[in-house]
XYZ file of C-alpha atoms in Angstrom:
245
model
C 31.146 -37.063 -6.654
C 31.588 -33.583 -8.428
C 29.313 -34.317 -11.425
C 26.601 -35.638 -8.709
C 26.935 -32.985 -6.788
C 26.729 -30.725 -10.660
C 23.451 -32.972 -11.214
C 22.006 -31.747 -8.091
C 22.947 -28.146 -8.628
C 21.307 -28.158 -12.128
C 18.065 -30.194 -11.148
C 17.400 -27.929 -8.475
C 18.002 -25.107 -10.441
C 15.720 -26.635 -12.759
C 13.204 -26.777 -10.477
C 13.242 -23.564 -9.744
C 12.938 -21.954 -12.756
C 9.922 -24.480 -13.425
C 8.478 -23.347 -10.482
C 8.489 -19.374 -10.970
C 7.727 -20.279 -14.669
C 6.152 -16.893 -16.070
C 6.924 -14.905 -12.824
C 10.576 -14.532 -13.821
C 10.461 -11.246 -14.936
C 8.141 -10.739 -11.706
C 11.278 -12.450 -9.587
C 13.648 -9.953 -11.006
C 12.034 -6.904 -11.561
C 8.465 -6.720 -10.354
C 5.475 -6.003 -12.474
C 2.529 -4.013 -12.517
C -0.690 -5.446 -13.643
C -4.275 -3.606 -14.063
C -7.403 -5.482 -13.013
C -10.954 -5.299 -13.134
C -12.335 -5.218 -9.760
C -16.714 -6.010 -8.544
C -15.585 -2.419 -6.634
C -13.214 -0.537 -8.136
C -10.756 -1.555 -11.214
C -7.371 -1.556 -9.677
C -3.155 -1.515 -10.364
C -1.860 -4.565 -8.229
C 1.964 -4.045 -8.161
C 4.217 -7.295 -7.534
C 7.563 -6.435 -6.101
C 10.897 -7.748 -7.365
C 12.213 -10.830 -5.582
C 8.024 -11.885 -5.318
C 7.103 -15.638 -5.860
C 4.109 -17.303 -4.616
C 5.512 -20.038 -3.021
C 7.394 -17.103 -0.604
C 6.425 -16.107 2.853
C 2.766 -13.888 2.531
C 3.297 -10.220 1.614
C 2.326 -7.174 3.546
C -0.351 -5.184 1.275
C -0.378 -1.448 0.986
C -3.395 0.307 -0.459
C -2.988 3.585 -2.328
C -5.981 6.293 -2.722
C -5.590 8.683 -5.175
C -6.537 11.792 -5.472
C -9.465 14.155 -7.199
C -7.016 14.760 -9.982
C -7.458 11.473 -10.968
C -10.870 10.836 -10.596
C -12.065 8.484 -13.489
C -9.126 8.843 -15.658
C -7.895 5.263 -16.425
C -6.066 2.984 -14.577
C -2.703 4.242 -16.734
C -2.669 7.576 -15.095
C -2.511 6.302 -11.658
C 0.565 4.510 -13.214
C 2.535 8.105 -13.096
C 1.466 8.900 -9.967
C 0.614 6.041 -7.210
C 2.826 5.006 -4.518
C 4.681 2.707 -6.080
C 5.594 5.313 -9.069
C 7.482 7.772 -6.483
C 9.178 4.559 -4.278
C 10.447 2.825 -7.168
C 14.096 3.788 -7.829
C 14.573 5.615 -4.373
C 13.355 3.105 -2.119
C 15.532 -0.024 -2.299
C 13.631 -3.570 -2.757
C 14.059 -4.483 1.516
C 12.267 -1.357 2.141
C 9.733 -2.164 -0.223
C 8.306 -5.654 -0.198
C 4.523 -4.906 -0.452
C 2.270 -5.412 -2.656
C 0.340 -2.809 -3.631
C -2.888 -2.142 -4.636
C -3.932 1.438 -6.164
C -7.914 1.777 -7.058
C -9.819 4.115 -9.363
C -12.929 5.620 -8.418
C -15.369 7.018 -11.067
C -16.735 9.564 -8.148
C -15.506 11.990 -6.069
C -15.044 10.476 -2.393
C -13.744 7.364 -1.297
C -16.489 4.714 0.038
C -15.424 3.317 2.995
C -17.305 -0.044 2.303
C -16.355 -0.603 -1.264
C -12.280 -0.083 -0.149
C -12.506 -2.999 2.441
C -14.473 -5.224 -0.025
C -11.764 -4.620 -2.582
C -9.362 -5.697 0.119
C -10.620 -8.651 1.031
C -11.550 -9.751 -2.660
C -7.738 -9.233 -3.462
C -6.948 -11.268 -1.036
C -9.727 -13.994 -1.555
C -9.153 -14.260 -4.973
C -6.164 -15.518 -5.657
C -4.786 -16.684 -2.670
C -2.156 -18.452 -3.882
C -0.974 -16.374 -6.869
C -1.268 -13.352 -4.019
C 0.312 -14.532 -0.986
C -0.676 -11.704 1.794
C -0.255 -11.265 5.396
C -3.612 -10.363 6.582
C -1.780 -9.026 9.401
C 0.098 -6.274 7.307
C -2.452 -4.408 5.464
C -1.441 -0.511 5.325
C -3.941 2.255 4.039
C -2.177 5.405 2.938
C -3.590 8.025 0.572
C -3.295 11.814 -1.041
C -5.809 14.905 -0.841
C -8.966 13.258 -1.457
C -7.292 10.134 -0.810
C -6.172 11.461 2.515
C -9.667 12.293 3.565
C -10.448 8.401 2.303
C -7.667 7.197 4.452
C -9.081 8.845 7.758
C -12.481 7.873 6.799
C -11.798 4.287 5.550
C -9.644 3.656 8.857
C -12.448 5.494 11.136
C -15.499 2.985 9.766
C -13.098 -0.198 10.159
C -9.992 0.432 12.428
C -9.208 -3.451 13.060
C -8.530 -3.484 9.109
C -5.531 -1.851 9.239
C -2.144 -2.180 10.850
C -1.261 1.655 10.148
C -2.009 4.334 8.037
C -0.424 7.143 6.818
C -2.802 9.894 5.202
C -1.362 12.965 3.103
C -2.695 16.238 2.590
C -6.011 15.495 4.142
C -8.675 15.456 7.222
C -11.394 13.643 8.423
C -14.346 14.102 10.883
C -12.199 14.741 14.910
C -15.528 13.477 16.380
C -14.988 9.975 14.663
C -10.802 10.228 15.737
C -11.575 8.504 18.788
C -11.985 5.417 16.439
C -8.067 5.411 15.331
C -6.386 5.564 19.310
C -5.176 2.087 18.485
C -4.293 2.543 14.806
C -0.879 3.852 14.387
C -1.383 7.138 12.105
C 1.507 9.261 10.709
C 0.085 12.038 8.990
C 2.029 14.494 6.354
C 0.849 18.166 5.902
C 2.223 21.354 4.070
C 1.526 24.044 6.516
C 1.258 26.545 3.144
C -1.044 23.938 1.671
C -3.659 26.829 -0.364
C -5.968 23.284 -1.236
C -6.476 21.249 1.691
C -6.026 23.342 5.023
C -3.286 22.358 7.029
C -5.351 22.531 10.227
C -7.362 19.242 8.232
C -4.498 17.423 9.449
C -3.628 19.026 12.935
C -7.273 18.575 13.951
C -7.403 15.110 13.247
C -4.107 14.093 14.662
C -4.420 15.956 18.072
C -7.910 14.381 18.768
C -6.667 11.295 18.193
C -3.650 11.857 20.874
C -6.616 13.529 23.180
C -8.803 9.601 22.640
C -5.233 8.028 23.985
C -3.847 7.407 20.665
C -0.210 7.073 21.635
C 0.902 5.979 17.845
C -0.239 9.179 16.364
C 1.707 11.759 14.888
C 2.076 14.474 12.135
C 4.812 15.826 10.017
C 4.692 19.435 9.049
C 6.244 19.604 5.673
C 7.447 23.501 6.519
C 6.761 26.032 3.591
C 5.519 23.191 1.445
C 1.932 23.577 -0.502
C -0.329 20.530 -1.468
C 2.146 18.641 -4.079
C 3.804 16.971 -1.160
C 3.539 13.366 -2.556
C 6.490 13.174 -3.709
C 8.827 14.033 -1.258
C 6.570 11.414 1.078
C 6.452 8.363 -0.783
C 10.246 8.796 -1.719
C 11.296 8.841 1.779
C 11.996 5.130 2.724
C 11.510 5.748 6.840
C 7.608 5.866 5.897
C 7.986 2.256 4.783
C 10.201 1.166 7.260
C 7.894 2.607 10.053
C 4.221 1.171 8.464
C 6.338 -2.946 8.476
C 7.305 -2.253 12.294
C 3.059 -2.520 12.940
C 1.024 -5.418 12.517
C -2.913 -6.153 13.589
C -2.864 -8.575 16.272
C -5.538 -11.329 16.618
C-alpha cells in the first residue's frame, strides 16, 4: 500500500511540475517581463506563487511619472510599483499582477490606458488569468494627474484608485463618487501643489463620494513614492474593493 500510495505522490508531483513547465521560476519567485504593446510598450510583473491554471488575478496598473517619460522600459524597472513593494510587502499582500506602461509624451491618454487594459487581458487569457473585477489604477506626479483623469473618463473600469502627488479637473470629480480613491500628498510638495490633491478629494466627498480620502504625508516634498508603495495597508485596502456587475 505504501509504495502505491509513493506512486501517487510522485505522479502527481509529476504532473505538476509538467504543468507549470517554464513558469517555475515564475511559481517561486515571480518574474518581470517587458512587452510591446499597439498602445504603449509595457512591464507585466507575475507574482510569486502565479500559475495559470490558479484562480484569476487582480491587475494593478502603474503610471509613471515625467521623469520617465520615454526612457526605456528598464528604467521603470527601478522605479514602478512593484520595485518599492517587493521585499517589504509580503507575497499575500501582493498577489497582482501588474502592469507599468511607458509613454513617449508628456500626459497620460485616457483612451490608450483602457485599451492597454483590455488588450492585456484579451490577449492572453489563459497565460494571464485576471479578475476583471479587480483592476486598480494607481500612479505618481504626472501619473497621478493620469490616474484622476483615466478614472474620471471611465469610472466603471476601476475598482479603486489610489493617485500620488497629483490633481485632476474638481469639475469632472463628480465622476469618481462611486470609485473608492485614496489619495497621498506631501503638504511641502515645491512640484505638484498639495492643494492638487485636497481639491480633488473634497469635491469628490461634496458629489457623495463616501470612499474618498487623502493622506497628508506631513513635512514631506514630492519624492513620496516610496514611503507609499512600501506601505502594505495600500494593498490591503485597493483587494477589499471590487467593480460589481
Amino acid at each position: 500500500m505504501k509504495y502505491f500510495c509513493w506512486i501517487v505522490l510522485v505522479v502527481c508531483a509529476g504532473i505538476f511540475l509538467f504543468r507549470i513547465g517554464y513558469d517555475v521560476k515564475t511559481y517561486l519567485f515571480g518574474s518581470t517581463l517587458a512587452c510591446r504593446g499597439t498602445e504603449y510598450d509595457y512591464l507585466l510583473h507575475l507574482p510569486s506563487g502565479y500559475t495559470d491554471f490558479d484562480e484569476p488575478r487582480p491587475l494593478l496598473v502603474f503610471l509613471h511619472g515625467a521623469g520617465e517619460i520615454n526612457k526605456g522600459l528598464d528604467v521603470l524597472k527601478g522605479c514602478d510599483v512593484w520595485h518599492f513593494a517587493k521585499g517589504h510587502v509580503a507575497a499575500k499582500d501582493y498577489p497582482f499582477i501588474t502592469v507599468s506602461p511607458m509613454t513617449p509624451r508628456h500626459g497620460w491618454e485616457p483612451l490608450r490606458v483602457v485599451r492597454l487594459v483590455e488588450d492585456v487581458i484579451a490577449r492572453q487569457p489563459k497565460r494571464y488569468r485576471i479578475d476583471p473585477t479587480r483592476i486598480y489604477l494607481t500612479g505618481y506626479s504626472m501619473g497621478g494627474f493620469g490616474t484622476f483623469a483615466v478614472a474620471c473618463e471611465y469610472p466603471e473600469r476601476f475598482a479603486a484608485i489610489a493617485p500620488l502627488a497629483g490633481g485632476g479637473d474638481p469639475e469632472q470629480a463628480g465622476r469618481l463618487k462611486s470609485v473608492p480613491t485614496w489619495a497621498f500628498h506631501g503638504n511641502a510638495d515645491k512640484v505638484v501643489a498639495y492643494e492638487c490633491s485636497a481639491k480633488m478629494i473634497a469635491a469628490i466627498q461634496t458629489a457623495g463620494g463616501e470612499a474618498a480620502k487623502l493622506t497628508t504625508l506631513e513635512g514631506a516634498g514630492h519624492g513620496i513614492v516610496g514611503d507609499v508603495y512600501r506601505n502594505p495597508d495600500l494593498y490591503r485596502w485597493m483587494l477589499e474593493h471590487q467593480v460589481s456587475h
